[in-house]
Amino acid sequence: MPEDRVAASSSDLTLVPFVVLEDLLQRIFSRHGVSDDNAKILATNCASCERDGSLSHGIFRIAGYLSSLASGWVDGRAVPRLEDRGPSVIRVDAMNGFAQPALAAAVPAILDRVSATGVALVAIRRSHHFSALWPDLEPFALRDLVAIAMVTGFRCVAPPGGTKPVFGTNPLAFAAPVAGTHPLMFDFATSAMSNGDLRLAARAKAKVPLGTGIDSHGDRTDKPEAILDGGALLPFGGHKGAALSLMVEIMASALTGGLFSHEVDFSGYPGAETPNTGQVLLVIDPERAGNSDFAGRVLTLLDTVRASGAARLPSDRRYRQRAEANKDGIPIATDKLRQLIVLAS
Amino acid sequence: MPEDRVAASSSDLTLVPFVVLEDLLQRIFSRHGVSDDNAKILATNCASCERDGSLSHGIFRIAGYLSSLASGWVDGRAVPRLEDRGPSVIRVDAMNGFAQPALAAAVPAILDRVSATGVALVAIRRSHHFSALWPDLEPFALRDLVAIAMVTGFRCVAPPGGTKPVFGTNPLAFAAPVAGTHPLMFDFATSAMSNGDLRLAARAKAKVPLGTGIDSHGDRTDKPEAILDGGALLPFGGHKGAALSLMVEIMASALTGGLFSHEVDFSGYPGAETPNTGQVLLVIDPERAGNSDFAGRVLTLLDTVRASGAARLPSDRRYRQRAEANKDGIPIATDKLRQLIVLAS
């Protein structure tokens, strides 16, 4: 789906510098009930996704953010509260606000805990995560730390054999430093497709592969609208993906004290789209656990994978699109850009 | 594959009490170069796998254990060395011995660290893991802790698009307490099939599903012998499973200071089968991170998954087979039992 960037003719596109998009998005968030501090964080996050080609979590999401804010379901002005729960554990109550400001508030404590003990477990609850996970992890990998994150969503994924959705798309992400180059990162939904990509497919009237989801009767379907309209996505990779999805629910919701995906109830808030659940992060200092050349060892591994003939590594496309956007600007459909300017006005 | 237990006619089977199998296996290990302490640990582990129906890691593995020991590749008498690496990190040098004694040696320190800080990261290197991962985790979940483990193997899995094996089958396992009942556990290879199951399929002259692996020309095949003979397994679930396999290499080998799967070189040790790599465990006290009813919340989640119509949860079959074996004895093919008795004599 992210390739639709390529499909648009160049005359429909405007090339927008990262900082210009960031400023525009910050203004939009600020004008729609988000505090200045939180607006800056969300804008940087959303512009980064658009820049890196994570289009399902870029400006495509703005309508959902604003709709949720307008409904009163999420508090754009929330000030997260940190709780010290021991030398390696940090709890954060996001106070029904967005997850990214909650994580940002915890960063100094995380770095302090990792430095003191080698590991930090970050348990965020009452948080709305409506973006990709990799932007949460990249700053840690750039500091030569290893990081793992999981987040729950709203119920839209049925366990294998089940006919009702229980899990969120429950992404899992990982980041590690690599000697002399960008961190390695991956970030994927434990569902067969992310909600963002499913909605992009529905909007494009495209079909999806069989196995992506079931319709409202529990039958497998290739129609994204049928999955969205009373059906459910399925986990990727059969019972193994389903086990991972279950792990994400346990780690990001039971462990943190947040709601499970199946407990999120938007019904009193028409227009609400952002799930109020939980997020967990594990941040590790690799040099405390292993040898003194961790990042060099990861480079050795990645070189071996490439030499085996593997087409690409998890982060390759993201960094390529980032480099292009940093050089030429972020290509944005001109009608979409006009809509953003209206929202900022 | 584990259902072949059912296929054998009852007259071919002997029902063996757990403790009798454990004693027999301990005697076998002791007679083949394993110290008494280590033999007890390996015997309990192997008998537990057989009891719970993890047949590819039960007595099926004895030949490989003994062959590796006889080759001089693994040290059955190794005494693991613990290194304190900060309040939440424990390094263990398995001293070219089996991984289970290395973990056993670390357990008091792990419980101490978790109690003090909320989290313990256990990094084991120069270790031979030749069994399932769930027996490593269950004792922690029975103490109301959450545990995650990853282990590398020897190269037998090609990244998607690659034609040469780089990764091990690289299993990932997870365990969490559940209020009033057994812990939830899963343990799966990040390859499309485990090596044990692949070898059981080859022995049974069975076919495997397309997508399980490639032959020595890089072509997909349904013949387990072709995968074993110069071919490679593939990761489960396409690029997502491949990303997980890469994460396991980074966590279990780069982080711990152990060898990567692709670096394991048996060639000077004919008969060697056990990989000398690394293992990582994360052990977490959930009540430090979340609410005081973690195990109750996990029960709520599992009840919801069952109510959705899901056929079974990850641990269901294991506990059912364990209950049957505890009641009636572990069903073992009588000719296999005779072979074990010979090995113990």
XYZ file of C-alpha atoms in Angstrom:
690
model
C 0.000 0.000 0.000
C 2.728 2.537 0.863
C 3.749 2.359 -2.810
C 0.744 4.549 -3.679
C 3.209 7.390 -3.247
C 4.781 6.187 -6.489
C 1.469 5.782 -8.282
C 0.501 9.439 -8.056
C 1.744 11.523 -10.951
C 4.380 14.054 -9.952
C 2.100 16.953 -10.878
C -0.275 15.870 -8.086
C 2.514 15.912 -5.514
C 4.121 18.689 -3.543
C 7.540 18.077 -2.031
C 7.401 19.336 1.558
C 10.482 19.705 3.794
C 10.257 17.707 7.040
C 10.313 20.777 9.285
C 7.536 22.428 7.282
C 5.296 19.385 7.630
C 6.198 19.129 11.315
C 5.245 22.785 11.924
C 2.006 22.368 10.005
C 1.003 19.268 11.960
C 1.939 20.903 15.258
C -0.325 23.824 14.403
C -3.150 21.404 13.518
C -2.837 19.510 16.820
C -2.619 22.770 18.786
C -5.770 24.093 17.126
C -7.677 20.907 17.997
C -7.287 20.604 21.745
C -3.707 19.393 22.165
C -1.325 21.196 24.545
C 1.748 22.769 22.981
C 4.143 20.206 24.472
C 2.032 17.281 23.331
C 1.384 18.822 19.903
C 5.115 19.064 19.229
C 5.631 15.407 20.140
C 2.712 14.157 18.029
C 3.705 16.336 15.079
C 7.287 15.075 15.040
C 6.021 11.502 15.299
C 3.450 11.845 12.502
C 5.797 13.753 10.170
C 8.479 11.091 10.755
C 6.081 8.336 9.694
C 5.138 10.244 6.536
C 8.808 10.968 5.771
C 9.832 7.314 6.163
C 6.981 5.933 4.053
C 5.011 4.541 7.034
C 2.040 6.107 5.255
C -0.643 4.263 7.191
C 0.637 6.068 10.308
C 1.417 9.424 8.692
C -0.956 12.213 7.681
C -3.556 9.551 6.829
C -4.130 9.388 10.610
C -4.791 13.091 11.165
C -8.534 12.752 10.583
C -8.699 10.015 13.241
C -6.655 12.027 15.729
C -8.906 15.047 15.328
C -12.107 13.021 15.392
C -11.037 11.352 18.655
C -10.062 14.678 20.169
C -13.379 16.269 19.150
C -15.329 13.388 20.697
C -13.851 14.051 24.131
C -12.595 10.451 24.296
C -8.893 11.369 24.523
C -7.338 14.235 26.457
C -4.885 16.122 24.249
C -3.774 18.186 27.238
C -3.056 15.218 29.520
C 0.042 15.527 31.695
C 1.466 12.024 32.256
C 2.345 10.884 35.782
C 5.435 8.800 36.475
C 5.597 6.310 39.321
C 8.852 4.823 40.543
C 8.332 1.093 40.998
C 11.828 -0.048 41.805
C 15.280 0.252 40.281
C 14.310 -1.211 36.881
C 10.584 -0.491 36.572
C 8.889 2.741 35.563
C 5.117 3.000 35.481
C 3.464 5.833 33.619
C -0.179 6.803 33.859
C -0.840 8.574 30.556
C -3.959 10.118 32.160
C -6.090 9.240 29.128
C -3.731 11.108 26.847
C -1.592 10.032 23.921
C 1.136 7.432 24.508
C 3.997 9.371 22.933
C 3.989 12.225 25.493
C 3.826 9.592 28.245
C 6.930 7.907 26.863
C 8.690 11.243 26.356
C 8.073 12.094 30.018
C 9.682 8.802 31.042
C 12.824 9.033 28.897
C 15.123 10.624 31.513
C 14.063 8.002 34.085
C 14.522 5.202 31.536
C 18.060 6.268 30.689
C 18.836 6.618 34.379
C 17.498 3.113 35.198
C 19.275 1.473 32.272
C 22.501 3.114 33.288
C 22.086 2.010 36.909
C 20.810 -1.548 36.438
C 21.249 -2.521 32.781
C 17.492 -2.819 32.072
C 14.393 -0.637 32.201
C 10.842 -1.919 31.954
C 8.427 0.861 31.044
C 4.743 0.170 31.684
C 2.423 2.810 30.264
C -1.336 2.621 30.896
C -4.423 4.690 30.094
C -2.637 5.671 26.895
C -3.789 6.174 23.310
C -1.255 4.868 20.763
C -2.345 5.738 17.243
C 0.971 5.600 15.376
C 3.822 3.257 14.457
C 6.008 1.863 17.239
C 9.400 2.330 15.607
C 9.598 6.085 16.337
C 9.342 5.182 20.040
C 12.366 2.881 19.788
C 14.745 4.569 17.362
C 16.043 7.158 19.895
C 17.115 4.334 22.228
C 18.938 2.434 19.475
C 20.705 5.674 18.505
C 22.026 5.694 22.089
C 23.406 2.161 21.565
C 20.572 0.541 23.529
C 18.349 -2.358 22.523
C 14.611 -1.787 22.794
C 11.460 -3.866 22.429
C 7.938 -2.440 22.458
C 4.404 -3.823 22.327
C 1.074 -2.017 22.260
C -2.567 -3.088 22.299
C -5.383 -1.540 20.277
C -9.092 -2.150 19.922
C -10.640 -5.503 19.171
C -10.444 -6.287 15.481
C -8.474 -9.588 15.316
C -10.054 -13.006 15.911
C -7.987 -15.869 17.357
C -7.712 -18.832 14.926
C -10.922 -20.829 15.114
C -12.738 -17.921 16.722
C -15.449 -15.912 14.993
C -15.327 -12.768 17.144
C -12.539 -10.200 17.397
C -10.644 -10.186 20.713
C -7.167 -8.804 20.008
C -5.980 -5.511 18.622
C -3.558 -5.565 15.717
C -1.045 -5.638 18.600
C 2.230 -4.626 17.029
C 5.626 -5.750 18.233
C 8.739 -3.684 17.503
C 12.456 -4.126 18.041
C 15.466 -1.863 17.593
C 19.187 -2.505 17.955
C 22.280 -0.457 17.136
C 24.444 -1.515 14.173
C 28.101 -0.480 13.976
C 28.682 2.413 11.607
C 25.161 2.684 10.237
C 21.470 3.130 11.077
C 19.890 1.000 13.785
C 18.124 -2.163 12.725
C 14.412 -1.816 13.428
C 11.292 -3.759 12.726
C 7.726 -2.979 13.664
C 4.886 -5.176 12.569
C 1.278 -5.895 13.427
C 0.754 -9.406 14.787
C -2.387 -9.383 12.628
C -2.097 -10.450 8.997
C -2.453 -6.766 8.040
C -2.397 -3.519 10.010
C -5.624 -1.583 10.452
C -4.092 1.365 8.661
C -3.220 -0.722 5.606
C -6.645 -2.399 5.704
C -8.332 0.982 5.661
C -6.063 2.206 2.859
C -7.047 -0.944 0.898
C -10.740 -0.335 1.538
C -10.388 3.275 0.435
C -8.593 2.147 -2.751
C -11.304 -0.532 -3.384
C -8.473 -3.075 -3.496
C -8.708 -6.749 -2.544
C -6.579 -8.260 0.214
C -5.064 -11.787 0.282
C -7.281 -14.599 1.584
C -6.234 -15.285 5.146
C -6.174 -11.585 5.982
C -9.518 -11.738 7.719
C -13.069 -13.011 8.057
C -16.429 -11.396 7.340
C -19.302 -10.971 9.809
C -20.336 -14.616 9.216
C -16.870 -15.884 10.169
C -15.992 -16.766 6.553
C -12.634 -15.877 4.982
C -12.893 -12.939 2.618
C -10.682 -10.857 0.322
C -12.840 -7.727 0.705
C -11.402 -5.179 3.137
C -14.847 -3.601 3.619
C -16.260 -6.967 4.747
C -13.462 -7.302 7.325
C -14.074 -3.758 8.590
C -17.878 -4.133 8.610
C -18.524 -6.615 11.429
C -15.780 -9.073 10.490
C -12.296 -9.450 11.912
C -8.679 -9.585 10.875
C -6.742 -12.804 11.559
C -3.283 -13.082 13.131
C -0.337 -13.500 10.756
C 1.313 -16.911 10.624
C -1.484 -19.041 12.137
C -1.235 -20.187 15.753
C 2.272 -18.717 16.194
C 1.129 -15.218 15.281
C -1.925 -15.726 17.493
C 0.348 -16.638 20.410
C 2.327 -13.437 19.849
C -0.876 -11.408 19.751
C -1.865 -12.953 23.091
C 1.581 -12.113 24.500
C 1.158 -8.482 23.420
C -2.210 -8.300 25.233
C -0.617 -9.714 28.382
C 2.502 -7.529 28.250
C 0.973 -4.236 27.074
C -2.321 -4.449 28.977
C -2.310 -6.979 31.861
C 1.249 -6.086 32.873
C 0.784 -2.334 32.640
C -2.665 -2.164 34.219
C -4.193 -0.816 31.006
C -7.377 -2.047 29.354
C -7.302 -5.071 27.047
C -8.141 -4.424 23.405
C -11.488 -6.168 23.873
C -12.379 -3.865 26.771
C -12.046 -0.623 24.811
C -15.557 0.790 24.508
C -15.850 3.812 22.257
C -19.641 3.622 22.158
C -20.319 6.686 24.270
C -17.980 8.809 22.152
C -19.070 8.996 18.520
C -16.043 9.760 16.354
C -13.536 8.229 18.786
C -10.859 6.217 16.981
C -7.810 6.066 19.268
C -7.684 3.031 21.586
C -7.176 3.657 25.299
C -5.056 0.672 26.359
C -1.411 0.257 27.378
C 2.120 -0.004 26.057
C 5.194 -1.762 27.346
C 8.843 -1.119 26.506
C 11.963 -2.985 27.512
C 15.189 -1.052 27.151
C 18.471 -2.905 27.610
C 22.118 -1.878 27.682
C 23.650 -4.629 25.512
C 27.181 -4.040 26.702
C 26.124 -4.967 30.230
C 24.927 -8.363 29.044
C 27.401 -9.359 26.385
C 30.721 -8.456 24.897
C 31.937 -4.931 24.295
C 31.283 -5.076 20.552
C 27.545 -5.651 20.424
C 26.882 -3.258 17.525
C 29.781 -4.796 15.592
C 28.342 -8.262 16.115
C 24.951 -7.119 14.809
C 26.695 -5.729 11.718
C 28.380 -9.122 11.173
C 24.986 -10.812 11.353
C 23.329 -8.405 8.914
C 26.223 -8.774 6.459
C 25.742 -12.554 6.598
C 22.013 -12.247 5.994
C 22.616 -10.023 2.946
C 25.290 -12.403 1.631
C 22.775 -15.280 1.804
C 20.807 -13.584 -0.968
C 18.070 -12.041 1.189
C 16.296 -9.367 -0.791
C 16.116 -6.768 1.970
C 16.336 -6.265 5.708
C 13.512 -4.887 7.851
C 14.667 -1.256 7.912
C 15.985 -0.945 4.348
C 12.949 0.646 2.718
C 12.358 3.010 5.635
C 15.878 4.441 5.508
C 15.823 4.704 1.726
C 12.569 6.657 1.783
C 13.899 8.829 4.615
C 17.047 9.659 2.649
C 14.999 10.585 -0.426
C 12.638 12.730 1.644
C 15.499 14.464 3.419
C 17.057 15.294 0.049
C 14.004 16.217 -2.010
C 11.238 16.814 0.524
C 8.366 14.572 1.537
C 6.061 13.937 -1.432
C 2.483 14.742 -0.391
C -0.574 14.708 -2.628
C -1.362 18.353 -3.223
C -5.056 18.018 -2.376
C -4.076 16.372 0.957
C -1.649 19.191 1.661
C -4.400 21.747 1.014
C -6.655 19.893 3.494
C -3.895 20.047 6.122
C -3.462 23.780 5.559
C -7.208 24.275 6.062
C -7.062 22.273 9.313
C -4.165 24.427 10.543
C -5.958 27.692 9.790
C 3.730 -35.142 14.562
C 3.310 -35.563 18.343
C 0.054 -37.404 17.606
C 2.091 -40.472 16.547
C 1.788 -41.413 20.204
C -1.869 -42.111 19.452
C -1.140 -43.996 16.263
C 0.903 -46.739 17.891
C -1.170 -49.685 19.027
C -1.374 -50.016 22.789
C 0.420 -53.374 22.754
C 3.544 -51.611 21.424
C 3.503 -49.138 24.282
C 4.671 -49.330 27.867
C 3.263 -46.861 30.367
C 6.203 -45.512 32.364
C 5.838 -43.386 35.516
C 7.566 -39.995 35.262
C 10.040 -40.722 38.063
C 11.027 -44.029 36.491
C 11.760 -42.375 33.146
C 13.609 -39.571 34.949
C 15.805 -42.088 36.825
C 16.488 -44.047 33.663
C 17.503 -40.935 31.718
C 19.667 -39.709 34.590
C 21.499 -43.030 34.574
C 21.987 -42.777 30.791
C 23.431 -39.267 31.000
C 25.668 -40.245 33.939
C 27.021 -43.220 32.014
C 27.856 -41.051 29.001
C 30.069 -38.345 30.434
C 27.637 -36.066 32.259
C 28.276 -35.075 35.884
C 25.675 -36.179 38.415
C 24.300 -32.672 38.970
C 23.990 -32.013 35.251
C 22.562 -35.483 34.550
C 19.723 -34.888 37.014
C 18.853 -31.558 35.376
C 18.926 -32.948 31.818
C 16.946 -36.045 32.824
C 14.163 -34.019 34.447
C 14.039 -31.750 31.415
C 13.926 -34.583 28.867
C 11.393 -36.648 30.838
C 9.185 -33.549 31.192
C 9.167 -33.037 27.422
C 8.218 -36.697 26.854
C 5.515 -36.518 29.533
C 3.954 -33.361 28.066
C 3.932 -34.633 24.493
C 6.826 -32.405 23.325
C 8.062 -35.579 21.649
C 10.556 -33.901 19.342
C 12.429 -32.803 22.493
C 11.886 -35.938 24.558
C 13.630 -39.298 24.346
C 13.892 -38.784 20.586
C 16.811 -36.454 21.460
C 18.806 -38.945 23.551
C 20.762 -40.259 20.555
C 21.831 -36.716 19.671
C 22.824 -35.888 23.243
C 24.998 -39.005 23.473
C 26.481 -38.542 20.027
C 27.473 -34.962 20.877
C 28.949 -36.044 24.199
C 30.926 -38.876 22.576
C 32.352 -36.485 19.967
C 33.945 -34.303 22.644
C 32.084 -31.261 21.270
C 30.091 -30.574 24.460
C 31.305 -30.870 28.042
C 28.803 -32.838 30.131
C 30.782 -32.042 33.269
C 30.920 -28.275 32.711
C 30.461 -26.118 35.801
C 28.799 -22.843 34.746
C 30.275 -19.524 35.882
C 28.064 -16.635 36.946
C 29.106 -13.022 36.501
C 27.356 -10.169 38.235
C 26.804 -7.421 35.685
C 24.706 -4.990 37.657
C 21.490 -5.057 39.635
C 19.332 -6.494 36.820
C 21.786 -8.376 34.614
C 23.241 -11.833 35.138
C 25.748 -13.272 32.695
C 26.449 -16.967 32.683
C 29.318 -18.670 30.899
C 28.051 -22.219 30.378
C 31.670 -23.289 29.805
C 30.743 -25.273 26.687
C 28.203 -27.277 28.667
C 24.459 -27.678 28.382
C 22.260 -24.618 28.805
C 19.914 -26.068 31.435
C 22.574 -26.457 34.159
C 23.743 -22.907 33.375
C 20.211 -21.606 33.933
C 19.778 -23.710 37.061
C 22.956 -22.200 38.499
C 21.560 -18.715 37.872
C 18.099 -19.227 39.408
C 18.896 -17.959 42.932
C 20.509 -14.823 41.470
C 17.572 -14.327 39.088
C 15.013 -14.477 41.893
C 17.145 -12.140 43.968
C 17.465 -9.597 41.126
C 13.769 -9.725 40.245
C 12.879 -9.200 43.873
C 15.290 -6.273 44.179
C 14.660 -4.464 40.896
C 11.554 -5.959 39.256
C 13.427 -7.383 36.235
C 16.256 -9.823 35.547
C 18.006 -10.206 32.225
C 19.857 -13.518 31.996
C 22.494 -13.793 29.275
C 23.880 -17.303 28.842
C 26.699 -17.954 26.380
C 28.867 -20.915 25.292
C 25.793 -23.055 25.983
C 24.252 -26.056 24.215
C 20.438 -25.934 24.213
C 19.022 -29.119 22.730
C 15.527 -29.147 24.239
C 12.280 -27.187 24.368
C 12.301 -23.749 25.987
C 9.099 -24.011 28.007
C 10.670 -26.140 30.788
C 13.096 -23.241 31.384
C 10.202 -20.817 31.906
C 7.515 -22.783 33.727
C 9.214 -22.580 37.162
C 9.224 -18.780 36.962
C 5.539 -18.602 36.014
C 4.741 -20.945 38.913
C 6.334 -18.254 41.118
C 3.948 -15.661 39.635
C 6.632 -14.176 37.403
C 6.494 -13.478 33.674
C 9.310 -14.904 31.569
C 10.460 -14.668 27.973
C 13.241 -16.781 26.461
C 15.036 -17.013 23.137
C 17.744 -19.391 21.970
C 19.809 -19.765 18.814
C 20.783 -23.053 17.153
C 22.763 -24.025 14.079
C 22.205 -22.632 10.614
C 19.277 -24.332 8.914
C 16.836 -21.482 8.116
C 17.194 -19.195 5.091
C 15.914 -15.605 5.211
C 13.124 -14.950 2.648
C 14.725 -14.459 -0.748
C 17.950 -16.072 0.426
C 19.172 -19.453 -0.760
C 21.560 -20.277 2.087
C 20.736 -21.039 5.712
C 21.762 -18.350 8.210
C 19.442 -18.656 11.207
C 18.758 -21.487 13.609
C 15.156 -22.499 14.182
C 15.466 -19.822 16.882
C 12.561 -20.505 19.217
C 10.800 -17.862 21.263
C 8.919 -18.791 24.435
C 6.717 -16.949 26.894
C 5.147 -17.869 30.223
C 2.764 -16.006 32.510
C 0.822 -16.988 35.617
C -2.956 -17.426 35.355
C -5.154 -17.109 38.446
C -6.254 -20.470 39.823
C -4.782 -22.646 37.078
C -1.639 -23.615 35.144
C 0.561 -20.882 33.694
C -0.007 -19.881 30.106
C 3.010 -20.866 28.032
C 3.959 -20.942 24.413
C 7.191 -22.032 22.798
C 7.604 -22.080 19.066
C 10.322 -22.175 16.457
C 10.475 -19.010 14.361
C 11.066 -21.389 11.453
C 8.048 -22.847 9.648
C 8.801 -26.157 11.399
C 11.138 -27.190 14.206
C 14.178 -29.303 13.386
C 12.870 -32.022 15.647
C 9.540 -32.196 13.828
C 11.313 -32.036 10.454
C 13.477 -35.008 11.412
C 10.461 -36.906 12.736
C 8.733 -36.237 9.373
C 11.791 -37.446 7.440
C 11.941 -40.580 9.564
C 8.218 -41.213 8.920
C 8.712 -40.584 5.143
C 5.988 -37.947 5.418
C 5.631 -34.814 3.285
C 5.667 -31.346 4.781
C 3.598 -28.330 3.620
C 5.046 -26.230 0.798
C 6.590 -23.146 2.378
C 8.302 -25.230 5.056
C 11.637 -25.105 3.288
C 13.787 -25.110 0.182
C 16.013 -27.777 -1.365
C 19.721 -27.415 -2.161
C 18.828 -25.544 -5.391
C 16.814 -22.959 -3.470
C 13.479 -24.340 -4.744
C 10.501 -24.890 -2.453
C 9.960 -28.544 -1.626
C 7.591 -30.740 0.372
C 10.269 -33.412 0.999
C 11.786 -33.225 4.501
C 14.900 -35.136 3.306
C 15.530 -32.486 0.622
C 15.348 -29.738 3.264
C 17.738 -31.628 5.534
C 20.131 -32.559 2.701
C 21.699 -29.233 1.713
C 18.465 -27.231 1.691
C 17.044 -24.959 4.351
C 13.917 -24.349 6.371
C 12.103 -21.034 5.906
C 10.825 -18.742 8.673
C 7.137 -19.009 9.557
C 4.868 -16.163 8.488
C 7.056 -14.601 5.785
C 9.013 -11.419 6.521
C 7.486 -11.059 10.003
C 8.725 -14.470 11.117
C 12.081 -13.684 9.512
C 12.305 -10.467 11.532
C 11.636 -12.453 14.715
C 14.315 -14.970 13.775
C 16.759 -12.087 13.328
C 15.726 -10.689 16.726
C 16.424 -14.062 18.351
C 19.936 -14.123 16.816
C 20.591 -10.617 18.140
C 19.146 -11.264 21.613
C 20.399 -14.813 22.221
C 23.796 -14.507 20.513
C 24.958 -10.897 19.975
C 23.610 -9.751 23.344
C 24.950 -12.696 25.321
C 28.346 -12.917 23.642
C 27.571 -16.383 22.281
C 28.136 -17.577 18.732
C 25.553 -16.881 16.037
C 23.809 -19.915 14.554
C 25.764 -19.462 11.318
C 29.068 -19.522 13.219
C 28.534 -22.948 14.795
C 31.074 -25.253 13.193
C 30.694 -28.911 14.081
C 33.065 -30.030 11.339
C 35.938 -31.094 13.583
C 33.622 -33.168 15.766
C 31.906 -35.969 13.834
C 28.696 -36.892 15.612
C 28.222 -33.475 17.220
C 24.588 -32.350 17.139
C 24.105 -29.827 19.937
C 24.621 -26.178 18.943
C 27.045 -24.109 21.016
C 25.426 -20.649 20.964
C 23.597 -18.548 23.559
C 20.298 -18.070 25.329
C 18.600 -15.036 26.777
C 15.839 -14.864 29.381
C 13.895 -11.908 30.698
C 12.141 -12.473 34.009
C 9.712 -9.829 35.240
C 7.694 -9.353 38.406
C 4.334 -8.311 36.935
C 3.012 -6.838 40.151
C 5.831 -4.309 40.123
C 4.724 -3.053 36.727
C 0.959 -3.241 36.817
C -1.928 -3.751 39.138
C -2.011 -6.260 41.980
C -4.213 -8.709 40.076
C -2.029 -9.564 37.114
C -2.824 -13.299 37.135
C -6.531 -12.520 37.433
C -6.336 -10.201 34.455
C -4.637 -12.905 32.383
C -7.467 -15.291 33.325
C -10.007 -12.702 32.143
C -8.208 -12.478 28.814
C -8.023 -16.245 28.324
C -11.723 -16.618 29.178
C -12.519 -14.019 26.535
C -10.382 -15.809 23.942
C -12.155 -19.111 24.662
C -15.572 -17.409 24.517
C -14.716 -16.079 21.041
C -14.775 -19.658 19.770
C -11.013 -20.236 19.643
C -10.348 -23.952 19.393
C -7.521 -24.093 21.917
C -4.951 -22.007 23.746
C -1.183 -22.531 23.452
C -0.760 -24.676 26.568
C -3.967 -26.730 26.383
C -2.582 -29.846 24.733
C 0.559 -29.873 26.862
C -1.387 -29.836 30.130
C -3.873 -32.438 28.886
C -1.056 -34.816 27.938
C 0.700 -34.130 31.229
C -2.455 -34.951 33.204
C -2.917 -38.197 31.286
C 0.731 -39.171 31.777
C 0.615 -38.337 35.480
C -2.456 -40.551 35.841
C -1.561 -43.493 33.593
C 2.182 -43.179 33.021
C 4.060 -41.864 29.995
C 3.329 -44.013 26.924
C 6.647 -45.059 25.384
C 7.122 -47.433 22.472
C 8.389 -50.643 24.036
C 11.288 -51.043 21.601
C 12.401 -47.478 22.415
C 12.178 -48.243 26.122
C 14.358 -51.329 25.634
C 16.927 -49.179 23.817
C 16.962 -46.740 26.736
C 17.482 -49.600 29.204
C 20.437 -50.815 27.151
C 21.926 -47.323 27.156
C 21.575 -47.129 30.947
C 23.265 -50.482 31.533
